[in-house]
């Protein structure tokens, strides 16, 4: 069983140091039609990644992500930018590198006036954006290694509770000079998930 521990039961957003990451990689989850704070990212030929979302930390970001998941927006898109020792990024392009459009949202991070205590350590999921702070749309990235220079500059909104080995495998793929995998890494689907009984 996986546990996520907090130092208190208050309604305050969890601080990163209060999270217990000691039992990742051992949970079993199943897909569900119900909206939950967990999603399963199924990646063709690689496996599944389960993410826990934090609506208390980044409510706008999580609401937008859940909307896209419910619309099956991510099905068939790719991880188009992979940098080993940094992160894997996807959720915006098809296999033919056609960009899929969605609406921009407010960036929920401290340099944009929003408190967000999640740090960019391995397994954390965060929103990609341009140099414009309120430009995040659908693209996300999952950290491969700790990158403190992103803290306070990008909207972290969840973390990997199962499948960090999948993240690691994707991070090691061969890429071209633009950091795009030479063989497409396809997101088969992203679905809501619940703990298997």
mmCIF file of N, CA and C in Angstrom, residues 33-97:
data_model
loop_
_atom_site.group_PDB
_atom_site.id
_atom_site.type_symbol
_atom_site.label_atom_id
_atom_site.label_comp_id
_atom_site.label_asym_id
_atom_site.label_seq_id
_atom_site.Cartn_x
_atom_site.Cartn_y
_atom_site.Cartn_z
ATOM 1 N N UNK A 33 -14.082 5.895 -14.458
ATOM 2 C CA UNK A 33 -14.778 6.991 -15.132
ATOM 3 C C UNK A 33 -15.017 8.160 -14.189
ATOM 4 N N UNK A 34 -14.824 7.929 -12.892
ATOM 5 C CA UNK A 34 -15.030 8.986 -11.907
ATOM 6 C C UNK A 34 -13.833 9.935 -11.905
ATOM 7 N N UNK A 35 -14.112 11.223 -11.680
ATOM 8 C CA UNK A 35 -13.024 12.185 -11.557
ATOM 9 C C UNK A 35 -12.379 12.035 -10.185
ATOM 10 N N UNK A 36 -11.080 11.806 -10.162
ATOM 11 C CA UNK A 36 -10.341 11.640 -8.912
ATOM 12 C C UNK A 36 -9.092 12.516 -8.949
ATOM 13 N N UNK A 37 -8.302 12.445 -7.891
ATOM 14 C CA UNK A 37 -7.040 13.181 -7.855
ATOM 15 C C UNK A 37 -5.858 12.318 -8.275
ATOM 16 N N UNK A 38 -6.150 11.202 -8.934
ATOM 17 C CA UNK A 38 -5.107 10.346 -9.501
ATOM 18 C C UNK A 38 -5.378 10.158 -10.993
ATOM 19 N N UNK A 39 -4.312 10.107 -11.787
ATOM 20 C CA UNK A 39 -4.456 9.768 -13.203
ATOM 21 C C UNK A 39 -3.429 8.712 -13.571
ATOM 22 N N UNK A 40 -3.810 7.864 -14.527
ATOM 23 C CA UNK A 40 -2.891 6.885 -15.110
ATOM 24 C C UNK A 40 -2.496 7.380 -16.496
ATOM 25 N N UNK A 41 -1.201 7.568 -16.691
ATOM 26 C CA UNK A 41 -0.667 7.896 -18.009
ATOM 27 C C UNK A 41 -0.135 6.599 -18.610
ATOM 28 N N UNK A 42 -0.764 6.140 -19.691
ATOM 29 C CA UNK A 42 -0.320 4.917 -20.358
ATOM 30 C C UNK A 42 0.527 5.298 -21.563
ATOM 31 N N UNK A 43 1.755 4.820 -21.594
ATOM 32 C CA UNK A 43 2.701 5.167 -22.650
ATOM 33 C C UNK A 43 3.019 3.906 -23.449
ATOM 34 N N UNK A 44 2.740 3.949 -24.742
ATOM 35 C CA UNK A 44 2.942 2.775 -25.600
ATOM 36 C C UNK A 44 4.374 2.264 -25.495
ATOM 37 N N UNK A 45 4.515 0.959 -25.296
ATOM 38 C CA UNK A 45 5.797 0.257 -25.236
ATOM 39 C C UNK A 45 6.612 0.538 -23.973
ATOM 40 N N UNK A 46 6.091 1.371 -23.083
ATOM 41 C CA UNK A 46 6.844 1.704 -21.872
ATOM 42 C C UNK A 46 6.128 1.314 -20.588
ATOM 43 N N UNK A 47 4.820 1.496 -20.544
ATOM 44 C CA UNK A 47 4.093 1.140 -19.338
ATOM 45 C C UNK A 47 3.218 2.267 -18.832
ATOM 46 N N UNK A 48 2.956 2.255 -17.542
ATOM 47 C CA UNK A 48 2.024 3.210 -16.953
ATOM 48 C C UNK A 48 2.676 4.007 -15.830
ATOM 49 N N UNK A 49 2.268 5.270 -15.764
ATOM 50 C CA UNK A 49 2.704 6.187 -14.714
ATOM 51 C C UNK A 49 1.455 6.651 -13.991
ATOM 52 N N UNK A 50 1.442 6.562 -12.669
ATOM 53 C CA UNK A 50 0.312 7.067 -11.895
ATOM 54 C C UNK A 50 0.739 8.352 -11.198
ATOM 55 N N UNK A 51 -0.048 9.387 -11.396
ATOM 56 C CA UNK A 51 0.227 10.706 -10.833
ATOM 57 C C UNK A 51 -0.842 11.063 -9.816
ATOM 58 N N UNK A 52 -0.422 11.557 -8.651
ATOM 59 C CA UNK A 52 -1.369 12.152 -7.717
ATOM 60 C C UNK A 52 -1.375 13.653 -7.958
ATOM 61 N N UNK A 53 -2.566 14.218 -8.143
ATOM 62 C CA UNK A 53 -2.738 15.648 -8.378
ATOM 63 C C UNK A 53 -3.013 16.364 -7.064
ATOM 64 N N UNK A 54 -2.585 17.629 -6.979
ATOM 65 C CA UNK A 54 -2.791 18.427 -5.777
ATOM 66 C C UNK A 54 -3.622 19.674 -6.080
ATOM 67 N N UNK A 55 -4.947 19.566 -6.061
ATOM 68 C CA UNK A 55 -5.794 20.737 -6.310
ATOM 69 C C UNK A 55 -5.640 21.819 -5.249
ATOM 70 N N UNK A 56 -5.220 21.475 -4.038
ATOM 71 C CA UNK A 56 -5.017 22.491 -3.008
ATOM 72 C C UNK A 56 -3.774 23.333 -3.269
ATOM 73 N N UNK A 57 -2.827 22.781 -3.992
ATOM 74 C CA UNK A 57 -1.598 23.499 -4.303
ATOM 75 C C UNK A 57 -1.771 24.362 -5.546
ATOM 76 N N UNK A 58 -2.372 23.796 -6.581
ATOM 77 C CA UNK A 58 -2.510 24.480 -7.874
ATOM 78 C C UNK A 58 -3.907 24.224 -8.433
ATOM 79 N N UNK A 59 -4.932 24.866 -7.867
ATOM 80 C CA UNK A 59 -6.317 24.553 -8.250
ATOM 81 C C UNK A 59 -6.650 24.834 -9.706
ATOM 82 N N UNK A 60 -6.141 25.922 -10.249
ATOM 83 C CA UNK A 60 -6.432 26.253 -11.648
ATOM 84 C C UNK A 60 -5.772 25.233 -12.569
ATOM 85 N N UNK A 61 -4.536 24.915 -12.274
ATOM 86 C CA UNK A 61 -3.784 23.953 -13.080
ATOM 87 C C UNK A 61 -4.439 22.583 -13.060
ATOM 88 N N UNK A 62 -4.795 22.114 -11.866
ATOM 89 C CA UNK A 62 -5.409 20.791 -11.744
ATOM 90 C C UNK A 62 -6.776 20.759 -12.418
ATOM 91 N N UNK A 63 -7.555 21.817 -12.254
ATOM 92 C CA UNK A 63 -8.872 21.867 -12.910
ATOM 93 C C UNK A 63 -8.721 21.776 -14.423
ATOM 94 N N UNK A 64 -7.765 22.502 -14.977
ATOM 95 C CA UNK A 64 -7.525 22.470 -16.415
ATOM 96 C C UNK A 64 -7.061 21.085 -16.860
ATOM 97 N N UNK A 65 -6.140 20.486 -16.100
ATOM 98 C CA UNK A 65 -5.627 19.159 -16.442
ATOM 99 C C UNK A 65 -6.734 18.117 -16.401
ATOM 100 N N UNK A 66 -7.569 18.177 -15.366
ATOM 101 C CA UNK A 66 -8.685 17.227 -15.263
ATOM 102 C C UNK A 66 -9.667 17.400 -16.419
ATOM 103 N N UNK A 67 -9.906 18.634 -16.821
ATOM 104 C CA UNK A 67 -10.800 18.893 -17.957
ATOM 105 C C UNK A 67 -10.247 18.227 -19.215
ATOM 106 N N UNK A 68 -8.963 18.393 -19.455
ATOM 107 C CA UNK A 68 -8.347 17.793 -20.633
ATOM 108 C C UNK A 68 -8.374 16.269 -20.559
ATOM 109 N N UNK A 69 -8.140 15.723 -19.375
ATOM 110 C CA UNK A 69 -8.213 14.264 -19.204
ATOM 111 C C UNK A 69 -9.621 13.765 -19.499
ATOM 112 N N UNK A 70 -10.632 14.456 -18.967
ATOM 113 C CA UNK A 70 -12.022 14.026 -19.182
ATOM 114 C C UNK A 70 -12.409 14.098 -20.652
ATOM 115 N N UNK A 71 -11.788 15.006 -21.398
ATOM 116 C CA UNK A 71 -12.057 15.149 -22.832
ATOM 117 C C UNK A 71 -11.213 14.194 -23.680
ATOM 118 N N UNK A 72 -10.362 13.405 -23.026
ATOM 119 C CA UNK A 72 -9.433 12.497 -23.721
ATOM 120 C C UNK A 72 -8.510 13.267 -24.668
ATOM 121 N N UNK A 73 -8.189 14.482 -24.275
ATOM 122 C CA UNK A 73 -7.359 15.385 -25.072
ATOM 123 C C UNK A 73 -5.989 14.785 -25.375
ATOM 124 N N UNK A 74 -5.420 14.099 -24.406
ATOM 125 C CA UNK A 74 -4.033 13.652 -24.522
ATOM 126 C C UNK A 74 -3.846 12.370 -25.322
ATOM 127 N N UNK A 75 -4.928 11.677 -25.628
ATOM 128 C CA UNK A 75 -4.813 10.381 -26.303
ATOM 129 C C UNK A 75 -4.102 10.520 -27.650
ATOM 130 N N UNK A 76 -3.028 9.784 -27.829
ATOM 131 C CA UNK A 76 -2.310 9.791 -29.095
ATOM 132 C C UNK A 76 -1.256 10.869 -29.231
ATOM 133 N N UNK A 77 -1.125 11.744 -28.245
ATOM 134 C CA UNK A 77 -0.064 12.750 -28.287
ATOM 135 C C UNK A 77 1.251 12.119 -27.844
ATOM 136 N N UNK A 78 2.325 12.872 -27.913
ATOM 137 C CA UNK A 78 3.648 12.297 -27.668
ATOM 138 C C UNK A 78 4.418 13.075 -26.598
ATOM 139 N N UNK A 79 5.454 12.412 -26.083
ATOM 140 C CA UNK A 79 6.498 13.121 -25.344
ATOM 141 C C UNK A 79 7.479 13.619 -26.404
ATOM 142 N N UNK A 80 7.415 14.902 -26.703
ATOM 143 C CA UNK A 80 8.162 15.443 -27.838
ATOM 144 C C UNK A 80 9.515 16.026 -27.448
ATOM 145 N N UNK A 81 9.754 16.182 -26.153
ATOM 146 C CA UNK A 81 11.019 16.771 -25.687
ATOM 147 C C UNK A 81 11.502 15.973 -24.479
ATOM 148 N N UNK A 82 12.652 15.359 -24.627
ATOM 149 C CA UNK A 82 13.195 14.497 -23.574
ATOM 150 C C UNK A 82 14.656 14.862 -23.342
ATOM 151 N N UNK A 83 14.976 15.190 -22.102
ATOM 152 C CA UNK A 83 16.352 15.527 -21.745
ATOM 153 C C UNK A 83 16.746 14.686 -20.536
ATOM 154 N N UNK A 84 17.603 13.711 -20.768
ATOM 155 C CA UNK A 84 18.040 12.844 -19.672
ATOM 156 C C UNK A 84 18.739 13.676 -18.604
ATOM 157 N N UNK A 85 18.442 13.391 -17.360
ATOM 158 C CA UNK A 85 18.999 14.167 -16.268
ATOM 159 C C UNK A 85 18.249 15.444 -16.000
ATOM 160 N N UNK A 86 17.115 15.633 -16.679
ATOM 161 C CA UNK A 86 16.304 16.833 -16.492
ATOM 162 C C UNK A 86 14.833 16.472 -16.416
ATOM 163 N N UNK A 87 14.181 16.242 -17.573
ATOM 164 C CA UNK A 87 12.749 15.981 -17.558
ATOM 165 C C UNK A 87 12.295 15.384 -18.880
ATOM 166 N N UNK A 88 11.023 14.890 -18.883
ATOM 167 C CA UNK A 88 10.359 14.444 -20.106
ATOM 168 C C UNK A 88 9.110 15.313 -20.286
ATOM 169 N N UNK A 89 8.919 15.841 -21.485
ATOM 170 C CA UNK A 89 7.832 16.803 -21.731
ATOM 171 C C UNK A 89 6.924 16.309 -22.843
ATOM 172 N N UNK A 90 5.609 16.447 -22.638
ATOM 173 C CA UNK A 90 4.648 16.028 -23.652
ATOM 174 C C UNK A 90 3.304 16.683 -23.460
ATOM 175 N N UNK A 91 2.333 16.155 -24.236
ATOM 176 C CA UNK A 91 0.964 16.630 -24.074
ATOM 177 C C UNK A 91 0.557 17.781 -24.957
ATOM 178 N N UNK A 92 1.333 18.040 -26.032
ATOM 179 C CA UNK A 92 0.970 19.155 -26.894
ATOM 180 C C UNK A 92 1.039 18.869 -28.380
ATOM 181 N N UNK A 93 1.699 17.760 -28.763
ATOM 182 C CA UNK A 93 1.932 17.491 -30.178
ATOM 183 C C UNK A 93 1.542 16.063 -30.556
ATOM 184 N N UNK A 94 1.091 15.924 -31.810
ATOM 185 C CA UNK A 94 0.808 14.616 -32.377
ATOM 186 C C UNK A 94 2.112 13.983 -32.861
ATOM 187 N N UNK A 95 2.021 12.746 -33.323
ATOM 188 C CA UNK A 95 3.206 12.058 -33.841
ATOM 189 C C UNK A 95 3.799 12.770 -35.057
ATOM 190 N N UNK A 96 2.976 13.531 -35.768
ATOM 191 C CA UNK A 96 3.462 14.285 -36.930
ATOM 192 C C UNK A 96 3.895 15.689 -36.550
ATOM 193 N N UNK A 97 4.009 15.949 -35.243
ATOM 194 C CA UNK A 97 4.429 17.240 -34.695
ATOM 195 C C UNK A 97 3.467 18.371 -35.052
#
